Amino acid sequence: MFYKSGSDDEEMATLHQAVLGQCHTRLMPQDELPMPADFAREVIDVSVADEMSESFLAYSLSVITSRAIPDVRDGLKPVQRRILYSMLNMGIRPEGPHRKCARVVGDTIGKFHPH
C-alpha cells in the first residue's frame, strides 16, 4: 500500500489513534489494581533444582493416578475408555464392516481428548 506524504499522513495517524482508542482499554496503575487477600506480597528465592524436583514429583504422581493406572471398576485406562465410547458412537460392532484404526483414533482425539 502506498501513502502520499503531507496531509494524508496526518489523516492516517488520526484514524490510527481513533481505532486504537476504540480497541484498547485503559491500563490501570499498580496502585489501582485489585489484589486478593491471599496474594503473595514478597518474592522468595527458590533454587531451580529444588522447584523442578518438587514440581516433577507432584506432576508424575498426578499422571500415574489419573492416566497410567487402570480403573478398578472396568480395568480400563481413561484413554481406552474414550476409544471404546467413540467406537460405540461411530456404530462400530464386531459384525460390522472393517474400519481403519486411524478413523477411530482421529474421532476420539477430536471429540473426547482433553487437550
mmCIF file of N, CA and C in Angstrom:
data_model
loop_
_atom_site.group_PDB
_atom_site.id
_atom_site.type_symbol
_atom_site.label_atom_id
_atom_site.label_comp_id
_atom_site.label_asym_id
_atom_site.label_seq_id
_atom_site.Cartn_x
_atom_site.Cartn_y
_atom_site.Cartn_z
ATOM 1 N N MET A 1 0.850 -1.170 0.000
ATOM 2 C CA MET A 1 0.000 0.000 0.000
ATOM 3 C C MET A 1 0.895 1.232 0.000
ATOM 4 N N PHE A 2 0.570 2.197 -0.829
ATOM 5 C CA PHE A 2 1.371 3.417 -0.932
ATOM 6 C C PHE A 2 0.612 4.574 -0.322
ATOM 7 N N TYR A 3 1.310 5.430 0.415
ATOM 8 C CA TYR A 3 0.715 6.611 1.028
ATOM 9 C C TYR A 3 1.375 7.841 0.454
ATOM 10 N N LYS A 4 0.573 8.882 0.256
ATOM 11 C CA LYS A 4 1.110 10.171 -0.159
ATOM 12 C C LYS A 4 1.605 10.910 1.071
ATOM 13 N N SER A 5 2.591 11.697 0.916
ATOM 14 C CA SER A 5 3.074 12.486 2.052
ATOM 15 C C SER A 5 2.191 13.708 2.245
ATOM 16 N N GLY A 6 2.304 14.319 3.408
ATOM 17 C CA GLY A 6 1.547 15.540 3.660
ATOM 18 C C GLY A 6 0.351 15.270 4.536
ATOM 19 N N SER A 7 -0.799 15.849 4.146
ATOM 20 C CA SER A 7 -1.984 15.784 4.989
ATOM 21 C C SER A 7 -2.550 14.366 5.091
ATOM 22 N N ASP A 8 -2.308 13.536 4.088
ATOM 23 C CA ASP A 8 -2.805 12.149 4.161
ATOM 24 C C ASP A 8 -2.144 11.398 5.312
ATOM 25 N N ASP A 9 -0.862 11.687 5.577
ATOM 26 C CA ASP A 9 -0.189 11.044 6.703
ATOM 27 C C ASP A 9 -0.831 11.443 8.024
ATOM 28 N N GLU A 10 -1.204 12.712 8.129
ATOM 29 C CA GLU A 10 -1.840 13.179 9.349
ATOM 30 C C GLU A 10 -3.213 12.532 9.526
ATOM 31 N N GLU A 11 -3.948 12.396 8.421
ATOM 32 C CA GLU A 11 -5.255 11.750 8.495
ATOM 33 C C GLU A 11 -5.106 10.283 8.910
ATOM 34 N N MET A 12 -4.097 9.605 8.360
ATOM 35 C CA MET A 12 -3.866 8.203 8.687
ATOM 36 C C MET A 12 -3.492 8.056 10.167
ATOM 37 N N ALA A 13 -2.662 8.953 10.673
ATOM 38 C CA ALA A 13 -2.278 8.897 12.085
ATOM 39 C C ALA A 13 -3.485 9.140 12.986
ATOM 40 N N THR A 14 -4.345 10.094 12.604
ATOM 41 C CA THR A 14 -5.545 10.375 13.379
ATOM 42 C C THR A 14 -6.486 9.176 13.378
ATOM 43 N N LEU A 15 -6.657 8.559 12.209
ATOM 44 C CA LEU A 15 -7.507 7.381 12.096
ATOM 45 C C LEU A 15 -6.941 6.228 12.928
ATOM 46 N N HIS A 16 -5.626 6.063 12.867
ATOM 47 C CA HIS A 16 -4.966 5.002 13.634
ATOM 48 C C HIS A 16 -5.184 5.207 15.131
ATOM 49 N N GLN A 17 -5.048 6.433 15.607
ATOM 50 C CA GLN A 17 -5.264 6.722 17.033
ATOM 51 C C GLN A 17 -6.722 6.487 17.425
ATOM 52 N N ALA A 18 -7.650 6.820 16.529
ATOM 53 C CA ALA A 18 -9.068 6.613 16.821
ATOM 54 C C ALA A 18 -9.387 5.120 16.940
ATOM 55 N N VAL A 19 -8.824 4.327 16.040
ATOM 56 C CA VAL A 19 -9.051 2.886 16.080
ATOM 57 C C VAL A 19 -8.446 2.290 17.338
ATOM 58 N N LEU A 20 -7.215 2.693 17.685
ATOM 59 C CA LEU A 20 -6.585 2.183 18.902
ATOM 60 C C LEU A 20 -7.365 2.588 20.135
ATOM 61 N N GLY A 21 -7.904 3.798 20.137
ATOM 62 C CA GLY A 21 -8.671 4.251 21.279
ATOM 63 C C GLY A 21 -9.942 3.443 21.480
ATOM 64 N N GLN A 22 -10.526 2.933 20.386
ATOM 65 C CA GLN A 22 -11.733 2.140 20.489
ATOM 66 C C GLN A 22 -11.428 0.699 20.900
ATOM 67 N N CYS A 23 -10.260 0.189 20.514
ATOM 68 C CA CYS A 23 -9.943 -1.216 20.738
ATOM 69 C C CYS A 23 -9.297 -1.494 22.082
ATOM 70 N N HIS A 24 -8.490 -0.600 22.575
ATOM 71 C CA HIS A 24 -7.738 -0.872 23.793
ATOM 72 C C HIS A 24 -8.390 -0.221 25.001
ATOM 73 N N THR A 25 -8.387 -0.929 26.095
ATOM 74 C CA THR A 25 -8.894 -0.340 27.322
ATOM 75 C C THR A 25 -7.760 0.371 28.045
ATOM 76 N N ARG A 26 -8.098 1.232 28.943
ATOM 77 C CA ARG A 26 -7.097 1.976 29.696
ATOM 78 C C ARG A 26 -6.442 1.054 30.702
ATOM 79 N N LEU A 27 -5.125 1.095 30.760
ATOM 80 C CA LEU A 27 -4.392 0.304 31.741
ATOM 81 C C LEU A 27 -4.388 1.032 33.068
ATOM 82 N N MET A 28 -4.617 0.293 34.148
ATOM 83 C CA MET A 28 -4.661 0.904 35.467
ATOM 84 C C MET A 28 -3.271 0.859 36.084
ATOM 85 N N PRO A 29 -2.889 1.892 36.820
ATOM 86 C CA PRO A 29 -1.622 1.843 37.535
ATOM 87 C C PRO A 29 -1.640 0.735 38.583
ATOM 88 N N GLN A 30 -0.452 0.329 39.041
ATOM 89 C CA GLN A 30 -0.337 -0.765 40.000
ATOM 90 C C GLN A 30 -1.110 -0.501 41.287
ATOM 91 N N ASP A 31 -1.196 0.749 41.703
ATOM 92 C CA ASP A 31 -1.886 1.062 42.953
ATOM 93 C C ASP A 31 -3.386 0.819 42.859
ATOM 94 N N GLU A 32 -3.961 0.900 41.641
ATOM 95 C CA GLU A 32 -5.397 0.748 41.478
ATOM 96 C C GLU A 32 -5.823 -0.695 41.224
ATOM 97 N N LEU A 33 -4.870 -1.609 40.979
ATOM 98 C CA LEU A 33 -5.230 -2.981 40.680
ATOM 99 C C LEU A 33 -5.782 -3.669 41.919
ATOM 100 N N PRO A 34 -6.905 -4.367 41.776
ATOM 101 C CA PRO A 34 -7.445 -5.084 42.937
ATOM 102 C C PRO A 34 -6.581 -6.307 43.235
ATOM 103 N N MET A 35 -6.206 -6.488 44.484
ATOM 104 C CA MET A 35 -5.378 -7.619 44.901
ATOM 105 C C MET A 35 -6.177 -8.507 45.832
ATOM 106 N N PRO A 36 -6.188 -9.814 45.578
ATOM 107 C CA PRO A 36 -6.858 -10.711 46.520
ATOM 108 C C PRO A 36 -6.149 -10.707 47.869
ATOM 109 N N ALA A 37 -6.860 -11.060 48.902
ATOM 110 C CA ALA A 37 -6.297 -11.019 50.252
ATOM 111 C C ALA A 37 -5.150 -11.997 50.433
ATOM 112 N N ASP A 38 -5.189 -13.141 49.729
ATOM 113 C CA ASP A 38 -4.145 -14.148 49.894
ATOM 114 C C ASP A 38 -3.026 -14.007 48.863
ATOM 115 N N PHE A 39 -2.948 -12.869 48.192
ATOM 116 C CA PHE A 39 -1.927 -12.643 47.173
ATOM 117 C C PHE A 39 -0.557 -12.459 47.827
ATOM 118 N N ALA A 40 0.463 -13.115 47.268
ATOM 119 C CA ALA A 40 1.814 -13.025 47.840
ATOM 120 C C ALA A 40 2.373 -11.623 47.619
ATOM 121 N N ARG A 41 2.860 -11.031 48.657
ATOM 122 C CA ARG A 41 3.391 -9.670 48.583
ATOM 123 C C ARG A 41 4.910 -9.633 48.522
ATOM 124 N N GLU A 42 5.576 -10.768 48.664
ATOM 125 C CA GLU A 42 7.026 -10.770 48.638
ATOM 126 C C GLU A 42 7.525 -11.899 47.732
ATOM 127 N N VAL A 43 8.749 -11.759 47.269
ATOM 128 C CA VAL A 43 9.375 -12.749 46.402
ATOM 129 C C VAL A 43 10.317 -13.587 47.247
ATOM 130 N N ILE A 44 10.191 -14.899 47.116
ATOM 131 C CA ILE A 44 11.034 -15.819 47.880
ATOM 132 C C ILE A 44 11.979 -16.508 46.907
ATOM 133 N N ASP A 45 13.269 -16.443 47.178
ATOM 134 C CA ASP A 45 14.251 -17.110 46.334
ATOM 135 C C ASP A 45 14.176 -18.615 46.550
ATOM 136 N N VAL A 46 14.057 -19.344 45.446
ATOM 137 C CA VAL A 46 13.989 -20.809 45.490
ATOM 138 C C VAL A 46 14.947 -21.340 44.439
ATOM 139 N N SER A 47 15.681 -22.358 44.794
ATOM 140 C CA SER A 47 16.594 -22.991 43.862
ATOM 141 C C SER A 47 15.792 -23.632 42.724
ATOM 142 N N VAL A 48 16.267 -23.463 41.510
ATOM 143 C CA VAL A 48 15.577 -24.040 40.353
ATOM 144 C C VAL A 48 15.556 -25.562 40.464
ATOM 145 N N ALA A 49 16.639 -26.155 40.904
ATOM 146 C CA ALA A 49 16.693 -27.615 41.034
ATOM 147 C C ALA A 49 15.670 -28.115 42.053
ATOM 148 N N ASP A 50 15.542 -27.407 43.189
ATOM 149 C CA ASP A 50 14.553 -27.805 44.192
ATOM 150 C C ASP A 50 13.132 -27.680 43.651
ATOM 151 N N GLU A 51 12.847 -26.585 42.999
ATOM 152 C CA GLU A 51 11.498 -26.366 42.453
ATOM 153 C C GLU A 51 11.166 -27.407 41.387
ATOM 154 N N MET A 52 12.127 -27.706 40.518
ATOM 155 C CA MET A 52 11.888 -28.706 39.475
ATOM 156 C C MET A 52 11.639 -30.090 40.071
ATOM 157 N N SER A 53 12.411 -30.462 41.077
ATOM 158 C CA SER A 53 12.220 -31.796 41.656
ATOM 159 C C SER A 53 10.862 -31.900 42.356
ATOM 160 N N GLU A 54 10.449 -30.869 43.075
ATOM 161 C CA GLU A 54 9.151 -30.892 43.739
ATOM 162 C C GLU A 54 8.004 -30.878 42.736
ATOM 163 N N SER A 55 8.126 -30.023 41.730
ATOM 164 C CA SER A 55 7.062 -29.921 40.730
ATOM 165 C C SER A 55 6.948 -31.206 39.920
ATOM 166 N N PHE A 56 8.099 -31.784 39.544
ATOM 167 C CA PHE A 56 8.063 -33.007 38.752
ATOM 168 C C PHE A 56 7.475 -34.152 39.558
ATOM 169 N N LEU A 57 7.791 -34.232 40.828
ATOM 170 C CA LEU A 57 7.251 -35.291 41.668
ATOM 171 C C LEU A 57 5.730 -35.182 41.750
ATOM 172 N N ALA A 58 5.225 -33.985 41.959
ATOM 173 C CA ALA A 58 3.774 -33.781 42.037
ATOM 174 C C ALA A 58 3.110 -34.112 40.704
ATOM 175 N N TYR A 59 3.728 -33.676 39.596
ATOM 176 C CA TYR A 59 3.161 -33.947 38.274
ATOM 177 C C TYR A 59 3.169 -35.441 37.972
ATOM 178 N N SER A 60 4.270 -36.119 38.268
ATOM 179 C CA SER A 60 4.352 -37.545 37.948
ATOM 180 C C SER A 60 3.343 -38.354 38.761
ATOM 181 N N LEU A 61 3.138 -38.005 40.020
ATOM 182 C CA LEU A 61 2.126 -38.687 40.815
ATOM 183 C C LEU A 61 0.727 -38.451 40.266
ATOM 184 N N SER A 62 0.474 -37.244 39.802
ATOM 185 C CA SER A 62 -0.823 -36.935 39.203
ATOM 186 C C SER A 62 -1.052 -37.750 37.943
ATOM 187 N N VAL A 63 -0.034 -37.860 37.100
ATOM 188 C CA VAL A 63 -0.161 -38.625 35.858
ATOM 189 C C VAL A 63 -0.387 -40.104 36.157
ATOM 190 N N ILE A 64 0.361 -40.636 37.101
ATOM 191 C CA ILE A 64 0.225 -42.048 37.428
ATOM 192 C C ILE A 64 -1.181 -42.357 37.935
ATOM 193 N N THR A 65 -1.693 -41.521 38.822
ATOM 194 C CA THR A 65 -3.007 -41.815 39.390
ATOM 195 C C THR A 65 -4.146 -41.530 38.430
ATOM 196 N N SER A 66 -4.009 -40.563 37.538
ATOM 197 C CA SER A 66 -5.133 -40.204 36.676
ATOM 198 C C SER A 66 -5.103 -40.845 35.299
ATOM 199 N N ARG A 67 -3.909 -41.237 34.793
ATOM 200 C CA ARG A 67 -3.849 -41.746 33.427
ATOM 201 C C ARG A 67 -3.247 -43.127 33.281
ATOM 202 N N ALA A 68 -2.242 -43.471 34.074
ATOM 203 C CA ALA A 68 -1.459 -44.664 33.806
ATOM 204 C C ALA A 68 -1.978 -45.924 34.492
ATOM 205 N N ILE A 69 -2.719 -45.780 35.574
ATOM 206 C CA ILE A 69 -3.203 -46.951 36.296
ATOM 207 C C ILE A 69 -4.638 -47.244 35.871
ATOM 208 N N PRO A 70 -4.924 -48.483 35.471
ATOM 209 C CA PRO A 70 -6.300 -48.839 35.088
ATOM 210 C C PRO A 70 -7.261 -48.700 36.261
ATOM 211 N N ASP A 71 -8.497 -48.381 35.936
ATOM 212 C CA ASP A 71 -9.538 -48.216 36.946
ATOM 213 C C ASP A 71 -9.979 -49.588 37.454
ATOM 214 N N VAL A 72 -10.317 -49.663 38.723
ATOM 215 C CA VAL A 72 -10.725 -50.924 39.337
ATOM 216 C C VAL A 72 -12.076 -51.384 38.789
ATOM 217 N N ARG A 73 -12.954 -50.449 38.446
ATOM 218 C CA ARG A 73 -14.315 -50.804 38.022
ATOM 219 C C ARG A 73 -14.338 -51.648 36.762
ATOM 220 N N ASP A 74 -13.542 -51.246 35.732
ATOM 221 C CA ASP A 74 -13.602 -51.972 34.459
ATOM 222 C C ASP A 74 -12.232 -52.389 33.931
ATOM 223 N N GLY A 75 -11.157 -52.022 34.605
ATOM 224 C CA GLY A 75 -9.827 -52.419 34.167
ATOM 225 C C GLY A 75 -9.288 -51.611 32.999
ATOM 226 N N LEU A 76 -9.935 -50.488 32.686
ATOM 227 C CA LEU A 76 -9.519 -49.666 31.545
ATOM 228 C C LEU A 76 -8.863 -48.378 32.017
ATOM 229 N N LYS A 77 -7.914 -47.929 31.214
ATOM 230 C CA LYS A 77 -7.352 -46.599 31.416
ATOM 231 C C LYS A 77 -8.318 -45.591 30.789
ATOM 232 N N PRO A 78 -8.246 -44.328 31.180
ATOM 233 C CA PRO A 78 -9.180 -43.335 30.624
ATOM 234 C C PRO A 78 -9.141 -43.242 29.100
ATOM 235 N N VAL A 79 -7.976 -43.325 28.496
ATOM 236 C CA VAL A 79 -7.911 -43.214 27.040
ATOM 237 C C VAL A 79 -8.543 -44.429 26.371
ATOM 238 N N GLN A 80 -8.401 -45.604 26.973
ATOM 239 C CA GLN A 80 -9.038 -46.795 26.417
ATOM 240 C C GLN A 80 -10.558 -46.679 26.500
ATOM 241 N N ARG A 81 -11.041 -46.140 27.606
ATOM 242 C CA ARG A 81 -12.484 -45.938 27.767
ATOM 243 C C ARG A 81 -13.005 -44.948 26.731
ATOM 244 N N ARG A 82 -12.250 -43.890 26.459
ATOM 245 C CA ARG A 82 -12.666 -42.910 25.436
ATOM 246 C C ARG A 82 -12.733 -43.551 24.057
ATOM 247 N N ILE A 83 -11.764 -44.408 23.740
ATOM 248 C CA ILE A 83 -11.746 -45.072 22.426
ATOM 249 C C ILE A 83 -12.966 -45.972 22.277
ATOM 250 N N LEU A 84 -13.278 -46.755 23.283
ATOM 251 C CA LEU A 84 -14.445 -47.633 23.204
ATOM 252 C C LEU A 84 -15.738 -46.832 23.089
ATOM 253 N N TYR A 85 -15.835 -45.734 23.804
ATOM 254 C CA TYR A 85 -17.021 -44.887 23.722
ATOM 255 C C TYR A 85 -17.157 -44.280 22.324
ATOM 256 N N SER A 86 -16.037 -43.866 21.754
ATOM 257 C CA SER A 86 -16.057 -43.323 20.402
ATOM 258 C C SER A 86 -16.483 -44.387 19.395
ATOM 259 N N MET A 87 -15.992 -45.606 19.571
ATOM 260 C CA MET A 87 -16.384 -46.703 18.673
ATOM 261 C C MET A 87 -17.875 -46.997 18.806
ATOM 262 N N LEU A 88 -18.410 -46.908 20.014
ATOM 263 C CA LEU A 88 -19.844 -47.105 20.218
ATOM 264 C C LEU A 88 -20.640 -46.032 19.483
ATOM 265 N N ASN A 89 -20.204 -44.783 19.591
ATOM 266 C CA ASN A 89 -20.893 -43.683 18.907
ATOM 267 C C ASN A 89 -20.788 -43.781 17.393
ATOM 268 N N MET A 90 -19.683 -44.329 16.898
ATOM 269 C CA MET A 90 -19.499 -44.483 15.453
ATOM 270 C C MET A 90 -20.257 -45.688 14.899
ATOM 271 N N GLY A 91 -20.810 -46.507 15.779
ATOM 272 C CA GLY A 91 -21.554 -47.678 15.336
ATOM 273 C C GLY A 91 -20.672 -48.848 14.948
ATOM 274 N N ILE A 92 -19.466 -48.888 15.448
ATOM 275 C CA ILE A 92 -18.541 -49.970 15.116
ATOM 276 C C ILE A 92 -18.859 -51.163 16.009
ATOM 277 N N ARG A 93 -19.184 -52.284 15.374
ATOM 278 C CA ARG A 93 -19.508 -53.518 16.069
ATOM 279 C C ARG A 93 -18.680 -54.649 15.470
ATOM 280 N N PRO A 94 -18.508 -55.758 16.192
ATOM 281 C CA PRO A 94 -17.718 -56.874 15.649
ATOM 282 C C PRO A 94 -18.277 -57.421 14.341
ATOM 283 N N GLU A 95 -19.594 -57.401 14.180
ATOM 284 C CA GLU A 95 -20.190 -57.951 12.956
ATOM 285 C C GLU A 95 -20.263 -56.924 11.819
ATOM 286 N N GLY A 96 -19.863 -55.687 12.083
ATOM 287 C CA GLY A 96 -19.928 -54.629 11.078
ATOM 288 C C GLY A 96 -18.736 -54.650 10.134
ATOM 289 N N PRO A 97 -18.744 -53.732 9.156
ATOM 290 C CA PRO A 97 -17.630 -53.666 8.200
ATOM 291 C C PRO A 97 -16.339 -53.179 8.863
ATOM 292 N N HIS A 98 -15.231 -53.453 8.208
ATOM 293 C CA HIS A 98 -13.913 -53.067 8.709
ATOM 294 C C HIS A 98 -13.772 -51.540 8.690
ATOM 295 N N ARG A 99 -13.191 -50.988 9.723
ATOM 296 C CA ARG A 99 -12.862 -49.556 9.773
ATOM 297 C C ARG A 99 -11.400 -49.421 10.156
ATOM 298 N N LYS A 100 -10.733 -48.481 9.550
ATOM 299 C CA LYS A 100 -9.328 -48.258 9.886
ATOM 300 C C LYS A 100 -9.221 -47.647 11.277
ATOM 301 N N CYS A 101 -8.152 -48.030 11.978
ATOM 302 C CA CYS A 101 -7.984 -47.530 13.351
ATOM 303 C C CYS A 101 -7.714 -46.028 13.361
ATOM 304 N N ALA A 102 -7.134 -45.494 12.286
ATOM 305 C CA ALA A 102 -6.859 -44.056 12.237
ATOM 306 C C ALA A 102 -8.148 -43.250 12.300
ATOM 307 N N ARG A 103 -9.228 -43.787 11.731
ATOM 308 C CA ARG A 103 -10.519 -43.099 11.791
ATOM 309 C C ARG A 103 -11.027 -43.053 13.234
ATOM 310 N N VAL A 104 -10.880 -44.163 13.947
ATOM 311 C CA VAL A 104 -11.325 -44.228 15.341
ATOM 312 C C VAL A 104 -10.482 -43.304 16.208
ATOM 313 N N VAL A 105 -9.166 -43.359 16.032
ATOM 314 C CA VAL A 105 -8.271 -42.514 16.833
ATOM 315 C C VAL A 105 -8.532 -41.037 16.550
ATOM 316 N N GLY A 106 -8.690 -40.680 15.282
ATOM 317 C CA GLY A 106 -8.973 -39.283 14.927
ATOM 318 C C GLY A 106 -10.272 -38.796 15.529
ATOM 319 N N ASP A 107 -11.306 -39.645 15.473
ATOM 320 C CA ASP A 107 -12.595 -39.276 16.063
ATOM 321 C C ASP A 107 -12.478 -39.112 17.575
ATOM 322 N N THR A 108 -11.739 -40.017 18.206
ATOM 323 C CA THR A 108 -11.567 -39.960 19.662
ATOM 324 C C THR A 108 -10.812 -38.704 20.075
ATOM 325 N N ILE A 109 -9.706 -38.423 19.406
ATOM 326 C CA ILE A 109 -8.920 -37.244 19.746
ATOM 327 C C ILE A 109 -9.707 -35.967 19.482
ATOM 328 N N GLY A 110 -10.413 -35.934 18.367
ATOM 329 C CA GLY A 110 -11.166 -34.738 18.004
ATOM 330 C C GLY A 110 -12.331 -34.429 18.928
ATOM 331 N N LYS A 111 -12.981 -35.459 19.438
ATOM 332 C CA LYS A 111 -14.181 -35.222 20.243
ATOM 333 C C LYS A 111 -13.970 -35.337 21.749
ATOM 334 N N PHE A 112 -13.100 -36.246 22.184
ATOM 335 C CA PHE A 112 -13.061 -36.561 23.592
ATOM 336 C C PHE A 112 -11.733 -36.311 24.278
ATOM 337 N N HIS A 113 -10.684 -36.016 23.530
ATOM 338 C CA HIS A 113 -9.383 -35.832 24.176
ATOM 339 C C HIS A 113 -9.329 -34.448 24.812
ATOM 340 N N PRO A 114 -8.882 -34.338 26.062
ATOM 341 C CA PRO A 114 -8.988 -33.065 26.779
ATOM 342 C C PRO A 114 -8.011 -31.985 26.368
ATOM 343 N N HIS A 115 -7.102 -32.228 25.449
ATOM 344 C CA HIS A 115 -6.108 -31.189 25.120
ATOM 345 C C HIS A 115 -6.562 -30.331 23.985
#
